XYZ file of C-alpha atoms in Angstrom:
677
model
C -23.602 21.697 -58.211
C -23.231 23.431 -54.882
C -23.455 21.295 -51.733
C -25.946 22.475 -49.187
C -25.136 22.879 -45.543
C -27.181 19.743 -44.886
C -25.112 17.697 -47.341
C -21.891 19.025 -45.818
C -23.029 18.125 -42.344
C -23.820 14.579 -43.503
C -20.296 14.144 -44.909
C -18.522 15.395 -41.806
C -17.639 12.748 -39.206
C -20.052 12.756 -36.317
C -18.519 13.562 -32.964
C -18.040 10.472 -30.851
C -19.875 10.557 -27.558
C -17.494 9.335 -24.849
C -18.702 6.160 -23.172
C -20.201 6.694 -19.742
C -17.821 6.127 -16.864
C -18.261 2.755 -15.166
C -20.339 3.050 -11.989
C -18.415 3.259 -8.722
C -21.075 2.536 -6.133
C -22.005 -0.977 -7.239
C -23.677 -3.767 -5.318
C -20.666 -6.031 -5.864
C -18.252 -3.447 -4.436
C -20.439 -2.917 -1.369
C -21.021 -6.654 -0.950
C -17.327 -7.425 -1.354
C -16.510 -4.746 1.216
C -18.933 -6.261 3.707
C -17.381 -9.723 3.234
C -13.790 -8.516 3.577
C -14.729 -6.184 6.427
C -16.460 -9.045 8.223
C -13.288 -11.145 8.103
C -11.229 -8.259 9.452
C -13.874 -7.470 12.086
C -13.599 -10.965 13.578
C -9.805 -10.825 13.293
C -9.654 -7.448 15.047
C -11.947 -8.678 17.805
C -9.603 -11.633 18.378
C -6.375 -9.627 18.538
C -7.988 -6.680 20.304
C -9.219 -8.856 23.170
C -5.780 -10.459 23.451
C -3.535 -7.394 23.441
C -5.544 -4.329 22.364
C -4.123 -4.403 18.809
C -6.566 -3.410 16.043
C -5.723 -2.615 12.436
C -7.545 -0.215 10.150
C -7.158 -2.778 7.368
C -7.288 -0.479 4.337
C -4.378 -2.108 2.510
C -5.523 -5.649 3.274
C -9.018 -4.747 2.119
C -7.758 -3.467 -1.230
C -5.550 -6.546 -1.675
C -8.216 -9.067 -0.694
C -10.930 -7.306 -2.668
C -8.820 -7.257 -5.813
C -7.857 -10.902 -5.353
C -11.471 -11.946 -4.792
C -12.744 -10.275 -7.955
C -9.723 -11.412 -9.953
C -10.676 -14.994 -9.109
C -14.267 -14.232 -10.142
C -13.109 -12.520 -13.355
C -14.453 -15.117 -15.824
C -17.926 -14.757 -14.304
C -18.071 -10.948 -14.311
C -19.899 -9.039 -17.046
C -17.530 -6.059 -16.645
C -14.056 -5.823 -15.102
C -13.680 -4.827 -11.460
C -12.451 -1.212 -11.553
C -10.092 0.758 -9.339
C -12.859 3.090 -8.194
C -14.973 0.090 -7.212
C -11.990 -1.077 -5.173
C -11.976 2.307 -3.428
C -15.620 1.776 -2.500
C -14.886 -1.803 -1.408
C -12.032 -0.868 0.911
C -14.024 2.059 2.333
C -16.860 -0.315 3.209
C -14.453 -2.877 4.634
C -12.579 -0.380 6.829
C -15.845 0.795 8.399
C -16.675 -2.799 9.316
C -13.140 -3.796 10.342
C -12.605 -1.134 13.001
C -15.913 -1.567 14.853
C -14.372 -3.754 17.625
C -12.377 -0.682 18.646
C -14.860 2.012 17.575
C -17.630 0.219 19.457
C -15.524 -0.336 22.569
C -15.722 -4.129 22.369
C -12.026 -4.617 23.115
C -11.979 -2.207 26.069
C -15.214 -0.703 27.389
C -17.496 -3.750 27.161
C -15.000 -6.004 29.028
C -14.463 -3.187 31.567
C -18.195 -3.129 32.320
C -17.890 -6.846 33.092
C -15.189 -6.081 35.658
C -17.309 -3.741 37.762
C -17.636 -5.205 41.259
C -21.081 -6.113 42.609
C -22.478 -4.775 45.866
C -20.990 -6.850 48.618
C -18.309 -8.146 46.273
C -15.150 -9.646 47.582
C -12.972 -6.603 47.117
C -10.812 -6.090 50.154
C -11.031 -2.331 49.903
C -14.343 -0.475 50.074
C -13.239 1.732 47.202
C -13.535 -1.264 44.907
C -17.156 -2.017 45.831
C -19.546 -0.335 43.426
C -23.112 0.540 44.240
C -22.297 1.945 47.692
C -21.289 5.431 48.759
C -17.637 5.845 49.703
C -17.243 9.342 51.142
C -18.640 11.598 48.427
C -17.996 8.986 45.712
C -20.941 7.027 44.367
C -19.834 3.906 42.508
C -22.013 1.979 40.048
C -23.725 -1.366 40.305
C -21.844 -4.102 38.498
C -20.908 -6.190 36.715
C -22.846 -5.086 33.631
C -23.583 -7.734 31.017
C -25.369 -6.355 27.956
C -27.848 -8.498 26.045
C -27.544 -9.129 22.317
C -30.062 -6.406 21.481
C -28.379 -3.980 23.865
C -25.022 -4.679 22.207
C -26.597 -3.982 18.817
C -28.058 -0.706 20.120
C -24.703 0.207 21.675
C -22.981 -0.377 18.312
C -25.511 1.793 16.485
C -25.124 4.533 19.090
C -21.340 4.704 18.682
C -20.877 3.771 15.051
C -22.444 6.533 12.988
C -21.823 10.047 14.293
C -18.070 9.901 13.626
C -18.760 9.247 9.934
C -20.645 12.546 9.636
C -17.808 14.515 11.281
C -15.317 13.939 8.452
C -16.985 15.564 5.365
C -16.816 19.181 6.626
C -13.097 18.707 7.366
C -12.236 17.308 3.925
C -11.845 20.646 2.167
C -9.530 22.052 4.819
C -7.160 19.145 5.470
C -7.105 17.403 2.057
C -7.760 20.123 -0.516
C -6.262 23.139 1.150
C -3.561 22.000 3.583
C -2.880 18.791 1.616
C -1.976 16.694 4.638
C -0.417 13.446 3.441
C -2.620 10.897 5.332
C 0.044 8.205 4.764
C -2.188 5.123 4.990
C -4.795 6.620 2.650
C -2.098 7.630 0.173
C -0.444 4.208 0.408
C -3.789 2.494 -0.225
C -4.300 4.639 -3.331
C -0.855 3.623 -4.591
C -1.594 -0.063 -3.962
C -4.885 0.189 -5.878
C -3.110 2.082 -8.671
C -0.570 -0.735 -9.024
C -3.078 -3.570 -8.734
C -5.285 -2.076 -11.452
C -2.290 -0.897 -13.507
C -3.356 2.736 -13.641
C -1.011 5.364 -15.112
C 0.968 7.574 -12.745
C -0.864 10.819 -13.484
C -0.678 13.963 -11.390
C -3.358 13.499 -8.771
C -2.959 16.950 -7.249
C -2.848 19.176 -10.327
C -4.154 22.705 -9.876
C -5.495 24.863 -12.651
C -3.772 27.870 -11.136
C -0.168 28.403 -10.122
C -0.960 29.845 -6.706
C -0.033 26.657 -4.858
C 2.905 25.465 -6.987
C 5.194 25.044 -4.010
C 2.681 22.877 -2.179
C 2.017 20.858 -5.329
C 5.715 20.081 -5.720
C 5.858 19.044 -2.100
C 2.904 16.693 -2.474
C 4.321 15.209 -5.663
C 7.492 14.450 -3.747
C 5.428 12.833 -1.006
C 3.593 10.707 -3.583
C 6.828 9.568 -5.228
C 8.449 8.658 -1.935
C 5.409 7.282 -0.126
C 6.668 3.721 -0.171
C 9.673 4.887 1.825
C 7.630 6.569 4.558
C 7.998 4.988 7.952
C 5.173 6.214 10.131
C 5.615 5.463 13.806
C 2.580 3.704 15.173
C 2.711 4.416 18.875
C -0.872 3.662 19.737
C -1.319 -0.069 19.254
C -5.021 0.335 19.947
C -5.385 1.903 16.522
C -2.643 0.383 14.394
C -2.605 0.758 10.622
C -0.554 -0.894 7.960
C 2.510 0.966 6.754
C 2.701 2.418 3.289
C 4.578 -0.182 1.233
C 4.394 -1.451 -2.314
C 3.403 -4.877 -3.472
C 4.055 -6.078 -6.985
C 1.091 -5.571 -9.313
C -0.870 -8.683 -10.124
C -0.281 -9.324 -13.800
C -2.913 -11.176 -15.780
C -0.177 -13.052 -17.617
C 1.266 -14.497 -14.427
C -0.732 -17.162 -12.679
C -0.350 -17.176 -9.784
C 1.671 -14.025 -9.119
C 4.518 -14.315 -6.571
C 2.796 -11.875 -4.227
C -0.394 -13.936 -4.125
C 1.531 -17.186 -3.668
C 3.384 -15.629 -0.759
C 0.158 -14.280 0.762
C -1.454 -17.728 0.623
C 1.650 -19.463 2.016
C 1.876 -17.109 5.004
C -1.872 -17.359 5.566
C -1.716 -21.175 5.535
C 1.275 -21.305 7.905
C -0.422 -19.019 10.417
C -3.749 -20.866 10.152
C -2.135 -24.275 10.709
C -0.248 -22.960 13.740
C -3.466 -21.546 15.211
C -5.442 -24.743 14.659
C -2.613 -26.865 16.070
C -2.467 -24.646 19.156
C -6.127 -25.411 19.838
C -5.358 -29.128 20.190
C -1.776 -28.927 21.529
C -1.749 -25.771 23.712
C 1.949 -26.095 24.530
C 2.747 -24.857 21.013
C 1.020 -21.553 21.784
C 3.179 -20.716 24.799
C 6.410 -22.676 25.267
C 7.906 -22.375 28.808
C 11.562 -22.441 27.795
C 12.643 -21.167 31.212
C 11.166 -24.221 32.898
C 12.916 -26.531 30.438
C 16.333 -24.979 31.099
C 15.949 -24.928 34.865
C 14.848 -21.299 35.373
C 11.147 -21.584 36.277
C 11.093 -17.943 37.435
C 11.104 -16.898 33.756
C 7.907 -18.861 33.208
C 6.336 -17.436 36.371
C 6.943 -13.904 35.099
C 5.562 -14.754 31.600
C 8.959 -14.683 29.839
C 7.862 -17.549 27.611
C 8.166 -18.260 23.897
C 5.014 -17.681 21.872
C 5.972 -18.513 18.272
C 2.902 -16.867 16.798
C 3.201 -15.918 13.116
C 0.443 -13.338 13.561
C 2.274 -11.441 16.296
C 5.448 -11.655 14.246
C 3.426 -10.108 11.402
C 2.226 -7.349 13.707
C 5.867 -6.597 14.484
C 6.566 -6.326 10.759
C 3.787 -3.758 10.572
C 4.837 -1.791 13.668
C 8.457 -1.488 12.658
C 11.591 -1.363 14.807
C 10.947 1.830 16.791
C 7.573 0.797 18.179
C 8.674 -2.801 18.754
C 11.871 -1.806 20.553
C 9.982 0.748 22.637
C 7.608 -2.021 23.705
C 10.615 -4.204 24.559
C 12.030 -1.372 26.674
C 8.761 -1.174 28.601
C 8.701 -4.948 29.013
C 12.251 -5.100 30.353
C 11.761 -2.189 32.766
C 8.314 -3.358 33.838
C 8.473 -7.146 33.894
C 12.210 -7.476 34.352
C 12.849 -4.806 37.025
C 9.862 -2.995 38.562
C 7.364 -5.859 38.965
C 9.886 -8.325 40.480
C 11.082 -5.525 42.787
C 7.495 -4.818 43.922
C 7.014 -8.512 44.636
C 10.311 -8.869 46.484
C 9.739 -5.753 48.609
C 6.255 -6.883 49.613
C 4.455 -4.074 47.773
C 2.425 -6.573 45.696
C 1.862 -9.685 47.798
C -0.779 -11.413 45.678
C -0.250 -13.814 42.757
C 1.898 -12.261 40.039
C -0.874 -11.928 37.442
C -3.566 -10.777 39.879
C -4.680 -7.300 38.797
C -5.900 -6.363 42.280
C -3.094 -7.472 44.609
C -0.351 -8.865 42.374
C 2.651 -7.417 40.573
C 0.651 -7.080 37.366
C -1.877 -4.789 39.033
C 0.951 -2.783 40.633
C 2.623 -2.346 37.251
C -0.661 -1.346 35.635
C -0.656 1.935 37.595
C 2.835 2.775 36.336
C 1.844 2.141 32.710
C -1.325 4.225 33.186
C 0.750 7.142 34.514
C 3.038 6.939 31.469
C 0.078 6.905 29.076
C -1.542 9.878 30.815
C 1.641 11.955 30.727
C 2.379 11.124 27.106
C -1.222 11.805 26.043
C -1.391 15.130 27.883
C 1.868 16.461 26.455
C 1.310 15.137 22.930
C -2.234 16.492 22.724
C -1.079 19.847 24.089
C 1.646 20.121 21.464
C -0.809 19.087 18.756
C -3.420 21.596 19.946
C -0.879 24.400 19.878
C 0.167 23.430 16.359
C -3.445 23.292 15.155
C -4.141 26.700 16.662
C -1.130 28.287 14.966
C -1.996 26.701 11.612
C -5.613 27.854 11.926
C -4.530 31.432 12.588
C -2.118 31.309 9.655
C -4.776 29.784 7.412
C -7.390 32.405 8.338
C -4.972 35.110 7.262
C -4.423 33.421 3.906
C -7.967 33.423 2.494
C -7.421 31.607 -0.833
C -11.009 30.390 -1.057
C -11.153 30.389 -4.846
C -8.088 28.195 -5.091
C -9.483 25.615 -2.706
C -12.627 25.284 -4.875
C -10.523 24.724 -7.994
C -8.434 22.045 -6.299
C -11.422 19.737 -5.846
C -11.574 17.226 -8.730
C -15.003 15.945 -7.665
C -17.930 17.493 -9.596
C -20.692 19.043 -7.478
C -22.972 16.014 -7.770
C -20.264 13.816 -6.220
C -19.537 16.041 -3.236
C -20.915 15.656 0.276
C -22.885 18.852 0.914
C -23.811 20.324 4.272
C -27.430 19.393 3.541
C -26.272 15.772 3.857
C -23.724 15.729 6.682
C -25.266 18.279 9.054
C -28.713 16.626 9.428
C -26.941 13.257 9.556
C -24.671 14.426 12.360
C -27.623 15.785 14.327
C -29.646 12.587 13.866
C -26.691 10.336 14.747
C -26.002 12.429 17.865
C -29.651 12.199 18.926
C -29.583 8.444 18.267
C -26.512 8.086 20.458
C -28.134 10.044 23.286
C -31.479 8.258 22.948
C -29.865 4.815 23.192
C -27.178 5.372 25.837
C -29.239 7.456 28.263
C -31.833 4.799 29.193
C -29.394 1.901 28.718
C -27.107 3.136 31.503
C -29.593 5.293 33.446
C -27.750 8.479 32.500
C -29.334 11.941 32.274
C -29.746 12.794 28.549
C -27.425 15.762 28.954
C -24.438 13.529 29.779
C -24.243 11.510 26.515
C -25.012 14.735 24.636
C -21.984 16.403 26.275
C -19.881 13.354 25.403
C -20.908 13.620 21.737
C -20.181 17.357 21.668
C -16.738 16.790 23.170
C -16.118 14.032 20.627
C -16.930 16.419 17.774
C -14.418 18.950 19.112
C -11.555 16.487 19.598
C -12.233 14.816 16.228
C -10.513 17.810 14.631
C -7.351 16.999 16.586
C -7.622 13.316 15.732
C -8.012 13.950 12.008
C -5.081 16.347 11.893
C -2.817 14.002 13.852
C -3.778 11.153 11.554
C -3.145 13.268 8.478
C 0.330 14.294 9.580
C 1.643 11.222 11.427
C -0.640 8.275 10.535
C -1.374 8.052 14.271
C -4.882 8.519 15.619
C -4.457 9.494 19.303
C -7.636 7.736 20.421
C -6.100 6.518 23.670
C -5.273 10.040 24.820
C -8.611 11.423 23.618
C -10.501 8.769 25.579
C -8.597 9.567 28.761
C -9.138 13.307 28.391
C -12.851 12.572 28.061
C -12.722 10.524 31.272
C -11.093 13.445 33.086
C -13.824 15.777 31.780
C -16.579 13.451 32.969
C -15.083 13.247 36.431
C -16.302 16.866 36.615
C -19.538 16.447 34.628
C -20.637 13.323 36.499
C -18.445 12.865 39.577
C -18.368 9.399 41.103
C -20.272 7.794 38.225
C -17.922 5.088 36.930
C -20.250 3.811 34.202
C -20.856 7.302 32.825
C -17.100 7.838 32.824
C -16.523 4.682 30.782
C -19.354 5.523 28.373
C -17.991 9.045 27.829
C -14.579 7.613 26.977
C -16.187 5.220 24.520
C -18.096 8.042 22.790
C -14.987 10.225 22.425
C -12.966 7.310 21.081
C -15.710 6.311 18.624
C -15.952 9.805 17.152
C -12.199 10.084 16.664
C -11.977 6.660 15.027
C -14.973 7.168 12.744
C -13.823 10.593 11.539
C -10.212 9.439 11.124
C -11.100 6.327 9.133
C -13.420 8.293 6.868
C -10.721 10.898 6.202
C -8.094 8.273 5.317
C -10.589 6.788 2.857
C -11.420 10.205 1.386
C -7.705 10.811 0.840
C -7.422 7.523 -1.050
C -10.464 8.396 -3.158
C -9.201 11.923 -3.841
C -5.924 10.618 -5.263
C -7.801 8.200 -7.542
C -10.550 10.712 -8.457
C -13.252 8.593 -6.854
C -16.580 10.047 -5.777
C -16.586 11.305 -2.159
C -20.343 10.800 -2.055
C -19.984 7.148 -3.098
C -17.373 6.646 -0.378
C -19.627 8.320 2.174
C -22.472 5.928 1.342
C -20.026 3.004 1.434
C -18.877 4.045 4.913
C -22.480 4.118 6.122
C -23.172 0.685 4.608
C -20.040 -0.773 6.196
C -20.913 0.739 9.567
C -24.474 -0.613 9.434
C -23.225 -4.098 8.528
C -20.592 -4.003 11.243
C -23.196 -3.258 13.917
C -24.446 -6.794 13.304
C -21.082 -8.475 12.646
C -19.331 -7.060 15.696
C -22.082 -8.385 17.958
C -21.745 -11.784 16.297
C -17.968 -11.723 16.831
C -18.300 -10.725 20.482
C -20.957 -13.380 21.084
C -18.794 -16.072 19.484
C -15.637 -15.332 21.463
C -17.371 -14.516 24.762
C -19.377 -17.742 24.650
C -16.273 -19.848 23.947
C -13.808 -18.080 26.270
C -13.761 -16.203 29.530
C -13.392 -12.452 28.862
C -11.319 -11.135 30.516
C -9.486 -14.396 31.045
C -6.286 -16.301 30.248
C -6.939 -16.563 26.498
C -8.386 -13.065 26.152
C -7.078 -10.846 28.977
C -8.518 -7.667 27.402
C -5.716 -5.523 28.880
C -7.155 -2.214 27.707
C -10.254 -2.897 29.834
C -8.077 -2.691 32.939
C -6.639 0.629 31.760
C -10.114 2.095 31.152
C -11.444 0.917 34.515
C -8.439 2.014 36.564
C -8.523 5.418 34.875
C -12.227 5.767 35.730
C -11.521 4.923 39.363
C -8.571 7.312 39.618
C -10.339 10.384 38.224
C -13.362 9.688 40.430
C -11.289 9.289 43.581
C -12.292 5.672 44.081
C -9.099 3.869 43.093
C -6.865 2.222 45.663
C -3.177 2.660 44.868
C -0.842 -0.171 45.740
C 1.983 0.322 48.221
C 4.783 2.595 46.960
C 3.416 2.672 43.413
C 2.750 6.438 43.490
C 6.394 7.657 43.546
C 7.310 5.141 40.857
C 4.378 6.239 38.698
C 5.252 9.936 39.142
C 8.860 9.318 38.119
C 7.823 7.315 35.075
C 5.281 9.981 34.080
C 7.929 12.710 34.344
C 10.212 10.830 31.976
C 7.316 10.188 29.575
C 6.363 13.880 29.589
C 9.857 14.924 28.507
C 10.121 12.555 25.526
C 7.667 14.389 23.175
C 9.575 17.644 23.682
C 12.885 15.920 22.969
C 11.476 14.336 19.810
C 10.007 17.661 18.643
C 13.419 19.346 18.951
C 15.301 16.724 16.955
C 15.640 16.723 13.155
C 13.594 14.132 11.286
C 16.643 11.949 10.702
C 17.178 11.574 14.461
C 13.620 11.243 15.773
C 13.864 7.456 15.673
C 16.341 7.580 18.568
C 13.636 8.719 21.019
C 11.588 5.796 22.359
C 7.815 5.945 22.234
C 6.392 6.383 25.728
C 2.989 5.017 24.661
C 4.529 1.865 23.199
C 6.662 1.416 26.323
C 3.524 1.667 28.468
C 1.857 -1.000 26.356
C 4.914 -3.198 26.854
C 4.286 -2.849 30.584
C 0.590 -3.680 30.766
C 0.870 -6.583 28.294
C 2.755 -9.627 29.567
C 6.144 -10.418 27.895
C 4.900 -13.469 25.974
C 2.738 -11.166 23.793
C 5.537 -8.647 23.227
C 8.513 -10.856 22.302
C 7.192 -12.100 18.911
C 6.338 -8.508 17.987
C 9.906 -7.493 18.785
C 11.142 -10.273 16.504
C 8.906 -8.933 13.740
C 10.104 -5.364 14.289
C 13.743 -6.457 14.042
C 12.902 -8.459 10.915
C 11.371 -5.307 9.450
C 14.642 -3.446 10.008
C 16.836 -6.252 8.672
C 14.686 -6.828 5.575
C 14.665 -3.141 4.662
C 18.411 -2.908 5.194
C 19.458 -5.997 3.249
C 16.754 -6.167 0.576
C 14.902 -2.837 0.401
C 13.238 -3.637 -2.925
C 11.929 -6.966 -1.664
C 10.704 -5.335 1.547
C 8.813 -2.680 -0.406
C 7.156 -5.300 -2.574
C 6.412 -8.135 -0.205
C 6.572 -7.109 3.462
C 2.936 -6.032 3.625
C 1.960 -9.275 1.872
C 3.818 -11.425 4.407
C 2.427 -9.465 7.356
C -1.135 -9.597 5.996
C -0.953 -13.350 5.460
C 0.348 -13.998 8.973
C -2.234 -11.767 10.668
C -5.230 -12.895 8.614
C -4.336 -16.584 8.962
C -4.611 -16.622 12.737
C -7.467 -14.116 12.780
C -9.620 -16.224 10.449
C -8.711 -19.563 12.015
C -9.580 -18.163 15.441
C -13.212 -18.181 14.287
C -12.922 -21.907 13.627
C -11.227 -22.490 16.986
C -13.920 -20.560 18.849
C -16.611 -22.557 17.075
C -14.874 -25.834 17.944
C -14.477 -24.793 21.570
C -18.138 -23.783 21.775
C -19.177 -27.328 20.880
C -16.565 -28.890 23.158
C -13.959 -29.845 20.564
C -10.515 -29.008 21.961
C -7.510 -30.550 23.694
């Protein structure tokens, strides 16, 4: 008997259809991202209004998201996957950075500081709404309503998201920039979900073997990267490892440590609400040196600021200390003693603090100008070299995302146009600006976003401070004498750079874990939309409970924005003898980037950061000293216990920062209803 082909086919084993991949863009991932991002949004608003410090929050988001769904594990129908965690942290980052992206820690408080017509400024240059020579100042102060704040957030929040997709192929797939925070987040998610260490950058061809080896080396050594975070306005967590959370260990040491640090910081914050002396201890007064207290050399034993120092590392922290010593230990007391700043020490108009603010602004301008010039030259050279290469086929083969998961030009280009029109349509009538002015601001933001993304990819530093100031200089020409337009233009440029940079860090994380770029893009839009509501709620909570700017929330970056707007429009009044000091400080700051560029990598740490030193000047010493302690602890921990530092430093820092950030919401609520010391 001969078997027919049909009989043979029935005997052969049927091919097994592989199970469909678990969905990435799930409601629980998006919802979890909104919850985690909301917590970080309130926390960033709190710290940003105090000192200008805002964290991207990608590592915390991945940690908190994993912990949240691990706790919910028994109630989940399917396990929480690594790619869902990518979507969660992408959503959370979009929400977390809105206090900075939306200008709530700088521009919105600066609008409150505009002087009214007939205000009590001693100098006519400080009175807005009247013509001073050829300078036309603006009516102030400006207090936006809740709906206006929501519209402002929508205007600034979206167009930066659409700038990143067209840059992905060039900087991630072709040039393979490391994007340290995005890579570190991918490694954290890989460990938490116990994924195998596969080659994330494999190429089907051998054309880019040298680059592949280089990237593999970067991946293997990423936990040892120390990225200098000079711009505290846009701080991100360092790439470090935490121990994976094992299902057989309950609770894992890392989670116990996170909860302990969170609880310690939360208790300290709540106690400080009822016993304010714990928040700022005047040791100088106790030991018979009240001058130390007068000049803000007080002890602020804040676990959260210690945690920020752990994140910043020794170079940034010590650079801030250098600025604090020079500024608050030498220059400001000298200005007071010589009669150059006769007002109260902390008065920003006539006191030593206002005098010192001009010096710090000069340092920031010089550092930004030189750094951006060097970066622009580097980008230009790399673009020329890349255009002569022409390996277009290779770059297509490097992309692991199938076509249906990619973000096509049919998606990002109309989105960018609509978001730009939305920005112009909202800002133009809100601030009585000609429609052309916000449109120019958006166009400039699109151009400088390329610089921001490249700087972030190479150094983990998004130069938003410098980009904002360059935009202010541009608008002194576009709209001379218009202070409000100048501030708005700076906000637009900063928002575009932040939105594009955050999206690119997230795309790098997703690329390493083979997540869908399209899913991440949608997650970023969802997080941004949610944050437009949450950031207004955070601002309303803190501004109703505290004076902003005020003693609790000085909003120091608002002073920088406003003074810069006055200077470039010719309406600022310089204090006595501050100009030669500012010029000398700017000259020193301009030299430092060149010195650092000439040194080998092993010696770059010896050059102080001019931007961090400037921040140490415009922030009073009590905010800087605990950060310095954290930076020194970072150095000591890595030196004496490098393995423990790699595993647990980010956990300790996250617990300290989140504890005070979350408890500050409770404190603000208590203060709003009159419950305090």
